[in-house]
Tab-separated table of C-alpha atoms and ligand atoms in Angstrom:
chain	number	residue	atom	x	y	z
A	16	MET	CA	101.276	117.048	76.496
A	17	THR	CA	98.126	115.954	74.669
A	18	TYR	CA	94.841	115.040	76.295
A	19	ALA	CA	95.439	111.431	75.163
A	20	ASN	CA	98.833	111.365	76.942
A	21	VAL	CA	97.242	112.659	80.144
A	22	CYS	CA	94.567	109.959	79.941
A	23	ILE	CA	97.190	107.223	79.469
A	24	ILE	CA	99.123	108.518	82.504
A	25	CYS	CA	95.897	108.632	84.567
A	26	ILE	CA	94.875	105.112	83.559
A	27	THR	CA	98.390	103.787	84.290
A	28	ALA	CA	98.391	105.443	87.726
A	29	ALA	CA	94.931	104.054	88.495
A	30	LEU	CA	96.043	100.544	87.514
A	31	MET	CA	99.163	100.853	89.683
A	32	ILE	CA	97.094	101.977	92.677
A	33	ALA	CA	94.590	99.159	92.097
A	34	SER	CA	97.406	96.590	92.109
A	35	LEU	CA	98.798	97.771	95.455
A	36	PRO	CA	98.113	95.443	98.378
A	37	THR	CA	94.786	96.347	99.928
A	38	ARG	CA	94.816	96.220	103.715
A	39	ALA	CA	91.549	97.902	104.547
A	40	GLN	CA	89.245	94.944	104.095
A	41	ASN	CA	86.861	94.577	106.953
A	42	THR	CA	83.449	93.105	106.413
A	43	VAL	CA	82.950	92.068	110.051
A	44	PRO	CA	80.684	94.499	111.915
A	45	GLU	CA	82.323	95.827	115.067
A	46	GLN	CA	79.863	96.074	117.916
A	47	GLY	CA	81.723	96.845	121.100
A	48	PRO	CA	84.742	98.456	122.670
A	49	THR	CA	88.227	98.062	121.277
A	50	VAL	CA	90.998	96.725	123.523
A	51	VAL	CA	94.600	97.757	122.841
A	52	LEU	CA	96.648	94.601	123.384
A	53	PRO	CA	99.950	94.475	125.270
A	54	SER	CA	102.899	94.947	122.916
A	55	PRO	CA	104.124	91.630	121.501
A	56	LYS	CA	107.647	90.398	122.198
A	57	THR	CA	109.906	89.688	119.249
A	58	GLU	CA	112.302	87.469	121.219
A	59	GLY	CA	111.500	84.339	123.179
A	60	THR	CA	113.273	81.877	125.403
A	61	ILE	CA	113.349	78.798	123.169
A	62	SER	CA	114.814	78.371	119.684
A	63	VAL	CA	112.646	77.946	116.619
A	64	GLU	CA	114.243	74.492	116.200
A	65	LYS	CA	113.138	73.462	119.674
A	66	ALA	CA	109.640	74.843	119.089
A	67	ILE	CA	109.396	72.737	115.914
A	68	ALA	CA	110.897	69.637	117.528
A	69	THR	CA	108.525	69.763	120.508
A	70	ARG	CA	105.352	70.815	118.653
A	71	ARG	CA	102.501	68.378	119.337
A	72	SER	CA	98.753	68.764	119.176
A	73	VAL	CA	97.191	69.200	122.615
A	74	ARG	CA	93.507	68.358	123.164
A	75	SER	CA	93.228	68.304	126.932
A	76	TYR	CA	93.644	71.496	128.935
A	77	ALA	CA	94.210	72.478	132.567
A	78	ALA	CA	91.773	74.900	134.181
A	79	ASP	CA	94.427	77.662	134.453
A	80	PRO	CA	93.672	80.857	132.579
A	81	VAL	CA	95.531	82.189	129.568
A	82	THR	CA	96.815	85.727	130.186
A	83	LEU	CA	95.999	88.755	128.061
A	84	ALA	CA	99.729	89.044	127.223
A	85	GLU	CA	99.703	85.453	125.938
A	86	LEU	CA	96.571	86.055	123.880
A	87	SER	CA	98.254	89.171	122.458
A	88	GLN	CA	101.368	87.215	121.540
A	89	LEU	CA	99.348	84.475	119.824
A	90	LEU	CA	97.382	86.976	117.721
A	91	TRP	CA	100.599	88.729	116.768
A	92	ALA	CA	102.081	85.384	115.655
A	93	ALA	CA	98.918	84.771	113.626
A	94	GLN	CA	98.584	88.053	111.743
A	95	GLY	CA	100.588	90.767	113.507
A	96	ILE	CA	102.250	93.452	111.431
A	97	THR	CA	105.984	92.745	111.346
A	98	ASP	CA	107.019	95.481	108.903
A	99	ALA	CA	105.410	98.837	109.597
A	100	SER	CA	106.694	100.335	106.341
A	101	THR	CA	104.889	97.798	104.115
A	102	GLY	CA	102.205	96.488	106.471
A	103	HIS	CA	103.428	92.953	105.875
A	104	ARG	CA	102.455	90.438	108.517
A	105	ALA	CA	103.818	87.466	110.483
A	106	ALA	CA	102.441	84.898	108.009
A	107	PRO	CA	102.884	85.035	104.232
A	108	SER	CA	99.981	86.094	102.014
A	109	ALA	CA	99.530	85.827	98.251
A	110	MET	CA	100.235	89.280	96.766
A	111	ALA	CA	100.197	90.596	100.359
A	112	VAL	CA	96.388	90.714	100.134
A	113	TYR	CA	95.760	89.375	103.685
A	114	PRO	CA	92.282	87.881	103.240
A	115	LEU	CA	92.052	86.251	106.685
A	116	THR	CA	90.148	87.448	109.732
A	117	ILE	CA	91.214	86.193	113.149
A	118	TYR	CA	88.754	85.848	116.018
A	119	ALA	CA	89.587	85.178	119.659
A	120	VAL	CA	86.890	83.503	121.748
A	121	ALA	CA	87.822	84.155	125.387
A	122	GLY	CA	86.342	82.155	128.250
A	123	ASN	CA	89.040	82.164	130.907
A	124	VAL	CA	91.565	84.848	129.940
A	125	SER	CA	92.942	86.888	132.843
A	126	GLY	CA	92.571	90.587	132.103
A	127	LEU	CA	89.885	90.121	129.443
A	128	GLY	CA	86.157	89.554	129.800
A	129	ALA	CA	84.641	86.431	128.273
A	130	GLY	CA	83.489	87.176	124.758
A	131	VAL	CA	84.099	87.058	121.031
A	132	TYR	CA	86.714	89.457	119.699
A	133	LYS	CA	88.052	90.262	116.251
A	134	TYR	CA	91.753	90.997	115.807
A	135	THR	CA	92.875	94.137	113.963
A	136	PRO	CA	96.574	93.907	113.022
A	137	LYS	CA	96.948	97.659	112.523
A	138	GLY	CA	97.371	99.030	116.025
A	139	HIS	CA	97.374	95.471	117.455
A	140	THR	CA	93.879	95.682	118.930
A	141	ILE	CA	90.847	93.472	119.388
A	142	THR	CA	87.308	94.690	118.958
A	143	THR	CA	84.420	93.226	120.902
A	144	ILE	CA	81.901	91.375	118.764
A	145	SER	CA	79.872	90.059	121.724
A	146	LEU	CA	80.301	89.601	125.474
A	147	GLY	CA	79.630	86.371	127.365
A	148	ASP	CA	81.174	82.913	127.321
A	149	LYS	CA	80.527	81.450	123.864
A	150	ARG	CA	82.916	78.480	124.122
A	151	ALA	CA	80.237	75.822	124.448
A	152	GLU	CA	78.401	77.262	121.449
A	153	LEU	CA	81.373	76.615	119.168
A	154	PHE	CA	80.607	72.916	119.110
A	155	ALA	CA	77.823	70.761	117.796
A	156	ALA	CA	75.513	69.414	120.509
A	157	GLY	CA	76.685	66.050	121.772
A	158	SER	CA	80.351	66.568	120.881
A	159	ARG	CA	82.497	64.827	123.492
A	160	SER	CA	85.652	66.645	122.560
A	161	GLN	CA	87.744	67.582	125.589
A	162	VAL	CA	88.879	70.727	123.860
A	163	LYS	CA	85.642	72.334	125.054
A	164	ASP	CA	87.462	73.039	128.335
A	165	ALA	CA	90.163	75.190	126.746
A	166	PRO	CA	90.320	78.690	128.276
A	167	MET	CA	90.239	80.311	124.849
A	168	PHE	CA	89.935	79.599	121.136
A	169	ILE	CA	91.319	81.219	118.032
A	170	VAL	CA	89.270	81.016	114.850
A	171	ILE	CA	91.024	81.555	111.536
A	172	ALA	CA	88.467	82.618	108.985
A	173	ALA	CA	88.567	83.684	105.367
A	174	ASP	CA	86.940	86.915	104.311
A	175	SER	CA	85.618	85.120	101.255
A	176	ALA	CA	84.060	88.089	99.489
A	177	TYR	CA	87.260	90.072	99.756
A	178	ALA	CA	89.399	87.062	98.776
A	179	SER	CA	87.222	86.433	95.701
A	180	SER	CA	87.532	90.056	94.663
A	181	ARG	CA	91.335	89.714	94.680
A	182	PHE	CA	91.991	86.055	93.811
A	183	GLY	CA	88.973	85.106	91.681
A	184	SER	CA	88.694	81.325	91.210
A	185	LYS	CA	91.838	80.743	93.356
A	186	SER	CA	90.159	82.318	96.390
A	187	ALA	CA	89.377	79.230	98.495
A	188	HIS	CA	92.680	77.564	97.587
A	189	PHE	CA	94.727	80.604	98.606
A	190	THR	CA	92.839	81.286	101.835
A	191	ASP	CA	93.177	77.617	102.864
A	192	LEU	CA	96.933	77.769	102.209
A	193	GLU	CA	97.284	81.003	104.167
A	194	ALA	CA	95.319	79.605	107.101
A	195	GLY	CA	97.833	76.730	107.204
A	196	HIS	CA	100.697	79.193	107.561
A	197	VAL	CA	98.863	80.937	110.388
A	198	THR	CA	98.113	77.741	112.317
A	199	GLU	CA	101.765	76.707	112.274
A	200	ASN	CA	102.790	80.112	113.614
A	201	ILE	CA	100.213	79.717	116.396
A	202	TYR	CA	101.418	76.185	117.205
A	203	LEU	CA	105.040	77.360	117.499
A	204	GLN	CA	104.204	80.521	119.416
A	205	ALA	CA	101.972	78.564	121.817
A	206	GLY	CA	104.742	76.044	122.445
A	207	SER	CA	107.223	78.847	123.073
A	208	LEU	CA	104.841	80.260	125.714
A	209	GLY	CA	104.333	76.901	127.422
A	210	LEU	CA	100.828	76.590	125.956
A	211	GLY	CA	99.255	73.880	123.849
A	212	THR	CA	96.887	73.980	120.881
A	213	VAL	CA	95.514	71.886	118.027
A	214	SER	CA	94.413	72.938	114.541
A	215	MET	CA	90.870	71.659	114.059
A	216	ALA	CA	88.958	71.632	110.808
A	217	GLY	CA	86.296	69.137	111.867
A	218	PHE	CA	83.723	71.597	113.177
A	219	ASP	CA	80.142	72.562	112.389
A	220	ALA	CA	80.723	75.704	110.336
A	221	GLY	CA	77.140	76.954	110.713
A	222	ARG	CA	77.210	76.638	114.478
A	223	LEU	CA	80.619	78.247	114.671
A	224	LYS	CA	79.481	81.188	112.541
A	225	THR	CA	76.416	81.658	114.723
A	226	ALA	CA	78.578	81.717	117.877
A	227	LEU	CA	80.844	84.306	116.256
A	228	ALA	CA	77.922	86.314	114.822
A	229	ALA	CA	79.948	86.157	111.619
A	230	PRO	CA	78.445	87.627	108.439
A	231	ASP	CA	77.866	85.504	105.313
A	232	THR	CA	81.113	86.808	103.820
A	233	ILE	CA	83.169	85.027	106.514
A	234	THR	CA	84.189	81.364	106.122
A	235	PRO	CA	85.819	79.701	109.169
A	236	VAL	CA	88.792	77.562	108.137
A	237	TYR	CA	90.388	76.484	111.410
A	238	LEU	CA	89.421	76.385	115.076
A	239	MET	CA	92.294	76.326	117.592
A	240	PRO	CA	91.712	75.809	121.316
A	241	VAL	CA	94.576	77.184	123.424
A	242	GLY	CA	95.548	76.454	127.007
A	243	ARG	CA	98.053	74.764	129.267
A	244	ALA	CA	98.266	71.013	128.676
A	245	LYS	CA	96.497	68.991	131.383
A	246	LYS	CA	99.055	66.945	133.331
B	461	FMN	C1	93.762	69.948	107.917
B	461	FMN	C2	93.816	69.442	109.347
B	461	FMN	C3	92.639	69.242	110.035
B	461	FMN	C4	92.664	68.810	111.368
B	461	FMN	N1	91.483	68.689	112.044
B	461	FMN	C5	91.491	68.245	113.326
B	461	FMN	C6	90.272	68.120	114.056
B	461	FMN	O1	89.200	68.455	113.549
B	461	FMN	N2	90.326	67.668	115.333
B	461	FMN	C7	91.508	67.340	115.934
B	461	FMN	O2	91.481	66.928	117.105
B	461	FMN	N3	92.688	67.457	115.283
B	461	FMN	C8	92.719	67.917	113.990
B	461	FMN	N4	93.913	68.072	113.313
B	461	FMN	C9	95.204	67.776	114.008
B	461	FMN	C10	95.795	66.419	113.577
B	461	FMN	O3	94.993	65.362	114.060
B	461	FMN	C11	97.235	66.300	114.153
B	461	FMN	O4	98.048	67.306	113.592
B	461	FMN	C12	97.831	64.922	113.847
B	461	FMN	O5	97.204	63.926	114.646
B	461	FMN	C13	99.347	64.871	114.106
B	461	FMN	O6	99.633	65.111	115.471
B	461	FMN	P1	100.610	66.312	115.911
B	461	FMN	O7	99.981	67.599	115.443
B	461	FMN	O8	100.665	66.229	117.402
B	461	FMN	O9	101.935	66.097	115.270
B	461	FMN	C14	93.913	68.533	112.001
B	461	FMN	C15	95.101	68.745	111.294
B	461	FMN	C16	95.063	69.234	109.992
B	461	FMN	C17	96.377	69.485	109.257
């Protein structure tokens, strides 16, 4: 085998490795303890048809807490790993790149202190970004939205730097599409758990990023309050 042949093999191998789905992106600084979440269930009590037929946006929430098991299930539905052999997740992703970062903002979650947490699909854990109730800080001053009372929020954000490095000029388009897949999973999973939610895009992105202590590379796409519908 000539030196040239070896080089061609090396370059081919390098290109193949570079084209493999990258799952190690993580530009969000982790600042506190990691919490291993309860194992998610892969069977529920209502059919997917019923979850679709009864899905409605909920904007008014009872004071009851969300449980840690429910929070775990919602994060799994958002981005949980559903195939350990490939690392593929609950929602589809262009080229299996997975450019989204999911935050949970807990205010009234039984079994979990109030704070901002970042979800890590591998190992199904959340890492503390900050402690303290940040729910009110998610909204612009003067907002009258009732969703402020929700016991917790999920923020679906794009890791824009990572997405750009993989998708180039399609980055924002692809991350917006992927966030849509994730919100529908969360809607259906919430309904299956007897919880309500709404996908909100009308937020103050700067204020939201400040509340999350999100770096410049992170672009929030959707904000989803979660709780039991107020009767
Ligand atoms: C892209 C997008 C942005 C949305 N933004 C908001 C929002 O900022 N605030 C809100 O209360 N609802 C928001 N919604 C929810 C819609 O208002 C809701 O889906 C619509 O009224 C239909 O009601 P349903 O979801 O109960 O079927 C948004 C939905 C989408 C798809």
